[in-house]
Amino acid sequence: IPQIGSGGDNSTAMQFNSSLSKIGASLNRTNSVNSSTMEAGVTAVLASMSGPRETAMNLVEQIHKYRWVIAGCAGIALGISILYTFVLKVAAGPLIYTIMAGVWVLISGSLVILSVKASFISPDQIPGSVSIAGQMPEGVAFGPAETNKGLVIAGAVIMGFCWIAYSIVLCVIIPRVSLALKIIDVASSCLASMPTTLLFPILAWIATMFIYVYFVIVLWYLASAGSWNAEQHRYIWDDDLQRLMVIHFFGTLWAHAFVLAVGNLTIAGAAADWFLTDDKKAMHIPAFASLQRTLRYHMGTAAVGSFLIAVVQIIRWAFRYYMWQLSKANPDSSIVKALSCIGECCLSCLERFLDFINKNAYIQCAIKATSFIPSATAAVQLLLRNCLRVGTLNVVSSIFIFIGK
């Protein structure tokens, strides 16, 4: 510590220098003893200084650094997806029948093993039981269970009901599986003939990103319009600002659903053109022609359908908010947890149902050029008349989508 007091009151200067020396010695002792604590404090301060801005900048830097890797992986995924559509044209039938038979064999084998464990049947009645017993792991016997007998019996009964139900379902849907496979084959041919339709999910994603960037920017401005409460250390917004935030959030949900609706209408219109046109080679970029028709004639249909989805979504978010408030007030309440699960499940089912009806309404709108209400009515009537076929098609297509993912 530098010394001072070359002149003037020497006693005062000596006292000041002595005090500084004591403070310095105390600080040195503190640093030597609590160095780890100080390092932890510095780390905490630096961590608190890194906020959303630094995180966003780091993310942008990483994306810029690995942009070619990301683009290459996206291109590989797109190529595999196109190849998968061609594979479905050739191997869709053998693949789905193999999966259905494999599931039936798996359920049957599980039923046999549980029946043996539950003493419903004797191991000697099963062909090849000796070889099966020899292949069992060490400590596991192919015979009646010695412990948890009731649990094994309940499992065998449940598996028996599953086997019966699955066998009945197979007998009902097998005649309709061939129709579903033909539809998937036609859809694969349609996609192969119109590769430009693969661009619309990318365009929808870009539009969605712009919507959410706009949402964040406007929300920042609205949030900054509030008043800062120094005692509570938070912003306070009046009723008008809160209403504006809710309206802005609803508008974002509506805009997102609207972009998806325009994409569905465009793809439905392009597929309808391809299916109903005899000379398919004479078609010139039907996807963009369908987009032009959608933007000119069907914007109202997309707006109505997306509005219904946005209303259900805003109700779901409001429900989540109030359930969150209740869970804070009653963190250990089983009734609140049960109500939250039931309400979320019901609202999710309602949103999925409306989304399913909307997609079929868009198809009717693309084919018949009708408005939303007549299109939705025609779609519901068509679904009710062909419920088994539609159900089989959804099951088969869901299996192929799952395998593709």
Coordinates of C-alpha atoms in Angstrom, one line a residue:
I1 CA 0.0 0.0 0.0
P2 CA 1.5 3.4 -1.0
Q3 CA 2.4 5.6 2.0
I4 CA 1.2 9.2 2.1
G5 CA 1.8 12.2 4.4
S6 CA 5.0 13.9 3.4
G7 CA 3.9 17.1 5.1
G8 CA 1.2 18.7 7.3
D9 CA -0.1 16.8 10.3
N10 CA 2.2 13.8 10.6
S11 CA 0.1 12.0 13.2
T12 CA -3.0 12.0 11.0
A13 CA -1.0 10.7 8.1
M14 CA 0.5 7.9 10.2
Q15 CA -2.9 6.9 11.5
F16 CA -4.2 6.8 7.9
N17 CA -1.3 4.7 6.6
S18 CA -1.7 2.4 9.6
S19 CA -5.4 1.9 8.8
L20 CA -4.7 1.1 5.2
S21 CA -2.1 -1.4 6.2
K22 CA -4.5 -3.2 8.5
I23 CA -7.2 -3.2 5.8
G24 CA -4.8 -4.6 3.2
A25 CA -3.6 -7.3 5.6
S26 CA -7.2 -8.2 6.3
L27 CA -8.0 -8.5 2.6
N28 CA -5.0 -10.6 2.0
R29 CA -6.0 -13.0 4.8
T30 CA -9.6 -13.2 3.4
N31 CA -8.3 -13.9 -0.1
S32 CA -6.0 -16.6 1.1
V33 CA -8.7 -18.3 3.1
N34 CA -11.8 -17.8 0.9
S35 CA -10.3 -17.9 -2.6
S36 CA -12.7 -20.6 -3.7
T37 CA -15.7 -18.6 -2.4
M38 CA -14.5 -15.5 -4.3
E39 CA -14.1 -17.6 -7.5
A40 CA -17.6 -18.9 -7.1
G41 CA -18.9 -15.4 -6.6
V42 CA -17.1 -14.1 -9.8
T43 CA -18.5 -17.1 -11.7
A44 CA -22.0 -16.3 -10.4
V45 CA -21.7 -12.6 -11.4
L46 CA -20.5 -13.5 -14.9
A47 CA -23.3 -16.0 -15.3
S48 CA -25.9 -13.4 -14.2
M49 CA -24.5 -11.0 -16.8
S50 CA -25.2 -13.5 -19.6
G51 CA -28.8 -13.0 -20.5
P52 CA -31.0 -13.8 -23.5
R53 CA -29.1 -11.4 -25.8
E54 CA -25.8 -13.3 -25.2
T55 CA -27.6 -16.6 -25.6
A56 CA -29.1 -15.5 -28.9
M57 CA -25.8 -14.2 -30.2
N58 CA -24.1 -17.5 -29.2
L59 CA -26.8 -19.4 -31.1
V60 CA -26.4 -17.3 -34.2
E61 CA -22.6 -17.8 -34.1
Q62 CA -23.0 -21.5 -33.8
I63 CA -25.5 -21.6 -36.7
H64 CA -23.1 -19.5 -38.8
K65 CA -20.2 -21.7 -37.9
Y66 CA -21.9 -25.0 -38.8
R67 CA -24.2 -23.7 -41.5
W68 CA -22.9 -26.1 -44.2
V69 CA -23.2 -29.1 -41.8
I70 CA -26.8 -28.1 -41.1
A71 CA -27.6 -27.6 -44.8
G72 CA -25.9 -30.9 -45.7
C73 CA -27.9 -32.8 -43.0
A74 CA -31.1 -31.2 -44.2
G75 CA -30.3 -32.2 -47.8
I76 CA -29.6 -35.7 -46.8
A77 CA -32.9 -35.9 -44.9
L78 CA -34.8 -34.5 -47.9
G79 CA -33.1 -37.1 -50.2
I80 CA -33.9 -40.0 -47.9
S81 CA -37.6 -38.8 -47.7
I82 CA -37.9 -38.7 -51.5
L83 CA -36.3 -42.2 -51.7
Y84 CA -38.7 -43.4 -49.0
T85 CA -41.7 -42.4 -51.1
F86 CA -40.4 -44.4 -54.0
V87 CA -39.8 -47.4 -51.7
L88 CA -43.4 -47.2 -50.5
K89 CA -44.6 -47.7 -54.1
V90 CA -42.8 -51.1 -54.3
A91 CA -42.6 -52.4 -50.7
A92 CA -45.7 -50.9 -49.0
G93 CA -47.8 -54.1 -49.3
P94 CA -45.2 -56.6 -48.0
L95 CA -44.1 -54.2 -45.3
I96 CA -47.5 -53.6 -43.8
Y97 CA -48.6 -57.2 -44.0
T98 CA -45.3 -58.3 -42.3
I99 CA -45.9 -55.8 -39.5
M100 CA -49.5 -57.0 -39.0
A101 CA -48.4 -60.7 -38.9
G102 CA -45.5 -59.9 -36.7
V103 CA -47.7 -58.1 -34.1
W104 CA -50.1 -61.1 -34.2
V105 CA -47.3 -63.6 -33.6
L106 CA -45.9 -61.4 -30.8
I107 CA -49.3 -61.3 -29.0
S108 CA -49.8 -65.0 -29.5
G109 CA -46.4 -65.9 -28.1
S110 CA -47.0 -63.7 -25.1
L111 CA -50.4 -65.3 -24.5
V112 CA -48.9 -68.8 -24.6
I113 CA -46.1 -67.9 -22.2
L114 CA -48.5 -66.2 -19.7
S115 CA -51.0 -69.1 -20.0
V116 CA -48.2 -71.6 -19.1
K117 CA -47.1 -69.4 -16.2
A118 CA -50.8 -69.1 -15.0
S119 CA -51.2 -72.9 -15.3
F120 CA -54.0 -72.6 -17.8
I121 CA -52.2 -75.0 -20.1
S122 CA -49.4 -77.5 -19.5
P123 CA -46.0 -77.0 -21.1
D124 CA -46.2 -80.6 -22.5
Q125 CA -49.1 -79.5 -24.7
I126 CA -46.9 -77.1 -26.6
P127 CA -44.9 -78.4 -29.5
G128 CA -41.2 -77.9 -29.0
S129 CA -41.5 -77.1 -25.3
V130 CA -38.3 -79.0 -24.6
S131 CA -36.3 -76.9 -26.9
I132 CA -38.0 -73.7 -25.6
A133 CA -37.1 -74.7 -22.0
G134 CA -33.5 -75.2 -23.0
Q135 CA -33.3 -71.7 -24.5
M136 CA -34.7 -70.0 -21.5
P137 CA -32.2 -67.8 -19.5
E138 CA -30.6 -69.2 -16.4
G139 CA -32.9 -69.0 -13.4
V140 CA -36.0 -68.8 -15.5
A141 CA -38.2 -71.9 -15.9
F142 CA -40.7 -72.6 -18.7
G143 CA -43.4 -73.7 -16.3
P144 CA -46.1 -72.5 -13.9
A145 CA -45.1 -69.4 -11.9
E146 CA -44.2 -69.9 -8.2
T147 CA -44.7 -66.3 -7.1
N148 CA -47.1 -63.5 -8.0
K149 CA -49.6 -66.1 -9.3
G150 CA -52.5 -63.7 -9.2
L151 CA -50.7 -61.1 -11.2
V152 CA -49.7 -63.6 -13.8
I153 CA -53.3 -64.8 -14.1
A154 CA -54.5 -61.3 -14.6
G155 CA -51.8 -60.7 -17.3
A156 CA -52.8 -63.8 -19.1
V157 CA -56.5 -62.8 -19.1
I158 CA -55.8 -59.3 -20.4
M159 CA -53.5 -60.7 -23.1
G160 CA -56.2 -63.1 -24.1
F161 CA -58.7 -60.3 -24.6
C162 CA -56.0 -58.4 -26.6
W163 CA -55.4 -61.4 -28.8
I164 CA -59.2 -61.8 -29.5
A165 CA -59.7 -58.1 -30.2
Y166 CA -56.6 -57.9 -32.5
S167 CA -57.7 -61.0 -34.4
I168 CA -61.2 -59.5 -34.9
V169 CA -59.7 -56.2 -36.0
L170 CA -57.5 -58.0 -38.5
C171 CA -60.4 -59.9 -40.0
V172 CA -62.3 -56.5 -40.4
I173 CA -59.5 -54.3 -41.8
I174 CA -57.6 -56.8 -44.0
P175 CA -60.0 -56.3 -46.9
R176 CA -59.6 -52.5 -46.5
V177 CA -55.8 -52.6 -46.2
S178 CA -55.5 -53.3 -49.9
L179 CA -57.5 -50.1 -50.6
A180 CA -55.4 -48.1 -48.2
L181 CA -52.2 -49.4 -50.0
K182 CA -53.6 -48.4 -53.3
I183 CA -54.3 -44.9 -52.0
I184 CA -50.8 -44.7 -50.6
D185 CA -49.4 -45.8 -54.0
V186 CA -51.4 -43.1 -55.7
A187 CA -50.2 -40.5 -53.2
S188 CA -46.6 -41.6 -53.8
S189 CA -47.0 -41.2 -57.5
C190 CA -48.6 -37.8 -57.0
L191 CA -45.7 -36.6 -54.8
A192 CA -43.1 -38.0 -57.3
S193 CA -44.8 -36.1 -60.1
M194 CA -44.9 -32.8 -58.2
P195 CA -41.6 -32.4 -56.3
T196 CA -42.3 -28.7 -55.8
T197 CA -44.8 -29.6 -53.1
L198 CA -41.8 -30.4 -50.9
L199 CA -41.0 -26.7 -50.8
F200 CA -44.2 -25.7 -49.1
P201 CA -43.3 -27.0 -45.6
I202 CA -40.0 -25.1 -45.9
L203 CA -41.9 -21.9 -46.9
A204 CA -44.4 -22.4 -44.1
W205 CA -41.5 -22.8 -41.6
I206 CA -39.9 -19.6 -42.8
A207 CA -43.2 -17.7 -42.6
T208 CA -43.7 -19.1 -39.0
M209 CA -40.3 -17.8 -38.0
F210 CA -41.1 -14.3 -39.2
I211 CA -44.4 -14.5 -37.3
Y212 CA -42.7 -15.4 -34.0
V213 CA -40.0 -12.8 -34.5
Y214 CA -42.6 -10.2 -35.0
F215 CA -44.5 -11.5 -31.9
V216 CA -41.3 -11.2 -29.7
I217 CA -40.5 -7.7 -30.9
V218 CA -44.0 -6.3 -30.4
L219 CA -44.2 -8.1 -27.0
W220 CA -41.0 -6.4 -25.9
Y221 CA -42.5 -3.0 -26.8
L222 CA -45.8 -3.8 -24.9
A223 CA -43.9 -5.0 -21.9
S224 CA -41.7 -1.9 -21.8
A225 CA -44.8 0.3 -21.7
G226 CA -45.5 -0.9 -18.2
S227 CA -44.3 0.8 -15.0
W228 CA -41.5 -0.6 -12.8
N229 CA -42.3 -1.4 -9.2
A230 CA -39.1 -1.1 -7.2
E231 CA -40.5 -2.8 -4.1
Q232 CA -41.8 -5.9 -5.9
H233 CA -38.9 -5.8 -8.5
R234 CA -41.2 -6.4 -11.5
Y235 CA -43.1 -4.5 -14.2
I236 CA -46.8 -3.6 -13.5
W237 CA -49.1 -3.4 -16.5
D238 CA -52.6 -1.9 -16.4
D239 CA -55.7 -3.6 -17.8
D240 CA -55.4 -2.1 -21.3
L241 CA -51.8 -3.3 -21.7
Q242 CA -52.8 -6.8 -20.5
R243 CA -55.7 -6.9 -23.0
L244 CA -53.3 -5.8 -25.8
M245 CA -50.9 -8.6 -24.8
V246 CA -53.6 -11.2 -24.9
I247 CA -54.9 -9.9 -28.3
H248 CA -51.4 -9.9 -29.6
F249 CA -50.8 -13.5 -28.4
F250 CA -54.1 -14.6 -30.0
G251 CA -53.2 -12.9 -33.2
T252 CA -49.9 -14.9 -33.3
L253 CA -51.7 -18.2 -32.8
W254 CA -54.2 -17.2 -35.5
A255 CA -51.4 -16.2 -37.9
H256 CA -49.5 -19.5 -37.4
A257 CA -52.7 -21.5 -37.9
F258 CA -53.5 -19.4 -41.0
V259 CA -50.1 -20.2 -42.6
L260 CA -50.6 -23.9 -42.0
A261 CA -54.1 -23.7 -43.5
V262 CA -52.8 -22.0 -46.7
G263 CA -50.2 -24.7 -47.0
N264 CA -52.9 -27.4 -46.6
L265 CA -55.2 -25.8 -49.2
T266 CA -52.3 -25.4 -51.6
I267 CA -51.2 -29.0 -51.4
A268 CA -54.8 -30.2 -51.5
G269 CA -55.5 -28.2 -54.7
A270 CA -52.3 -29.4 -56.4
A271 CA -53.2 -33.0 -55.6
A272 CA -56.7 -32.6 -56.8
D273 CA -55.4 -31.1 -60.1
W274 CA -53.1 -34.0 -60.6
F275 CA -55.7 -36.6 -59.8
L276 CA -58.5 -35.1 -62.0
T277 CA -56.3 -34.3 -65.0
D278 CA -56.0 -36.9 -67.7
D279 CA -52.9 -35.6 -69.4
K280 CA -50.6 -35.2 -66.4
K281 CA -47.6 -34.4 -68.5
A282 CA -49.2 -31.2 -69.7
M283 CA -49.3 -29.8 -66.2
H284 CA -46.8 -27.0 -65.4
I285 CA -45.9 -26.6 -61.8
P286 CA -49.4 -27.3 -60.4
A287 CA -48.3 -26.5 -56.8
F288 CA -47.7 -22.8 -57.6
A289 CA -50.9 -22.6 -59.7
S290 CA -52.8 -24.0 -56.6
L291 CA -51.0 -21.4 -54.4
Q292 CA -52.2 -18.7 -56.7
R293 CA -55.8 -19.9 -56.6
T294 CA -55.7 -20.2 -52.8
L295 CA -54.4 -16.7 -52.3
R296 CA -57.0 -15.3 -54.7
Y297 CA -60.2 -17.3 -53.9
H298 CA -59.8 -19.3 -50.6
M299 CA -58.3 -16.9 -48.1
G300 CA -61.6 -16.7 -46.2
T301 CA -61.8 -20.5 -45.9
A302 CA -58.2 -20.6 -44.5
A303 CA -59.1 -17.7 -42.1
V304 CA -62.2 -19.3 -40.7
G305 CA -60.6 -22.7 -40.2
S306 CA -57.5 -21.2 -38.6
F307 CA -59.6 -19.0 -36.4
L308 CA -61.3 -22.1 -34.9
I309 CA -58.0 -23.7 -34.2
A310 CA -56.7 -20.4 -32.6
V311 CA -59.7 -20.1 -30.3
V312 CA -59.1 -23.6 -29.0
Q313 CA -55.4 -22.9 -28.5
I314 CA -56.0 -19.7 -26.6
I315 CA -58.5 -21.5 -24.4
R316 CA -55.8 -24.2 -23.7
W317 CA -53.3 -21.5 -22.8
A318 CA -55.8 -19.8 -20.5
F319 CA -56.6 -23.1 -18.9
R320 CA -52.8 -23.8 -18.4
Y321 CA -52.4 -20.4 -16.8
Y322 CA -55.2 -20.9 -14.3
M323 CA -54.1 -24.4 -13.5
W324 CA -50.6 -23.1 -12.9
Q325 CA -52.0 -20.5 -10.5
L326 CA -53.9 -23.2 -8.6
S327 CA -50.9 -25.5 -8.5
K328 CA -48.9 -22.7 -6.9
A329 CA -51.5 -22.2 -4.3
N330 CA -52.0 -25.9 -3.7
P331 CA -48.8 -27.7 -4.8
D332 CA -49.7 -31.0 -3.2
S333 CA -53.4 -31.2 -4.2
S334 CA -54.2 -34.3 -6.2
I335 CA -57.6 -32.8 -7.2
V336 CA -55.8 -29.9 -9.0
K337 CA -53.4 -32.3 -10.8
A338 CA -56.3 -34.5 -11.9
L339 CA -58.3 -31.6 -13.1
S340 CA -55.3 -30.3 -15.0
C341 CA -54.7 -33.6 -16.7
I342 CA -58.4 -34.1 -17.6
G343 CA -58.8 -30.6 -19.0
E344 CA -55.6 -30.7 -21.0
C345 CA -56.6 -34.1 -22.5
C346 CA -60.1 -32.9 -23.4
L347 CA -58.9 -29.6 -25.0
S348 CA -56.1 -31.5 -26.9
C349 CA -58.6 -34.0 -28.3
L350 CA -60.9 -31.1 -29.3
E351 CA -58.0 -29.3 -31.1
R352 CA -57.0 -32.5 -33.0
F353 CA -60.6 -33.2 -34.0
L354 CA -61.0 -29.7 -35.4
D355 CA -57.7 -29.9 -37.2
F356 CA -58.7 -33.2 -38.7
I357 CA -62.1 -31.8 -39.9
N358 CA -60.3 -28.7 -41.2
K359 CA -57.9 -30.7 -43.3
N360 CA -60.7 -32.6 -44.9
A361 CA -62.7 -29.4 -45.4
Y362 CA -59.8 -27.9 -47.2
I363 CA -59.7 -30.9 -49.5
Q364 CA -63.4 -30.5 -50.3
C365 CA -62.8 -26.8 -50.9
A366 CA -59.9 -27.5 -53.3
I367 CA -62.0 -29.9 -55.3
K368 CA -65.4 -28.2 -55.3
A369 CA -64.4 -24.5 -54.7
T370 CA -67.0 -24.1 -51.9
S371 CA -66.7 -22.0 -48.8
F372 CA -65.7 -23.4 -45.4
I373 CA -69.1 -24.4 -43.9
P374 CA -70.3 -26.4 -47.0
S375 CA -66.9 -27.9 -47.4
A376 CA -66.8 -29.0 -43.7
T377 CA -70.3 -30.4 -43.9
A378 CA -69.4 -32.4 -47.0
A379 CA -66.2 -33.6 -45.4
V380 CA -68.0 -34.8 -42.3
Q381 CA -70.7 -36.7 -44.3
L382 CA -67.9 -38.3 -46.4
L383 CA -66.1 -39.4 -43.3
L384 CA -69.2 -40.9 -41.7
R385 CA -70.0 -42.9 -44.9
N386 CA -66.5 -44.3 -45.1
C387 CA -65.4 -44.4 -41.4
L388 CA -63.9 -47.9 -41.6
R389 CA -61.9 -47.1 -44.7
V390 CA -60.7 -43.8 -43.3
G391 CA -59.7 -45.5 -40.0
T392 CA -57.8 -48.2 -41.8
L393 CA -56.1 -45.6 -44.0
N394 CA -55.1 -43.5 -41.0
V395 CA -53.7 -46.6 -39.2
V396 CA -51.7 -47.7 -42.2
S397 CA -50.4 -44.2 -43.0
S398 CA -49.5 -43.6 -39.4
I399 CA -47.4 -46.8 -39.4
F400 CA -45.5 -45.6 -42.5
I401 CA -45.0 -42.1 -41.1
F402 CA -43.7 -43.6 -37.9
I403 CA -41.2 -45.8 -39.8
G404 CA -40.2 -42.8 -42.0
K405 CA -39.5 -40.7 -38.9

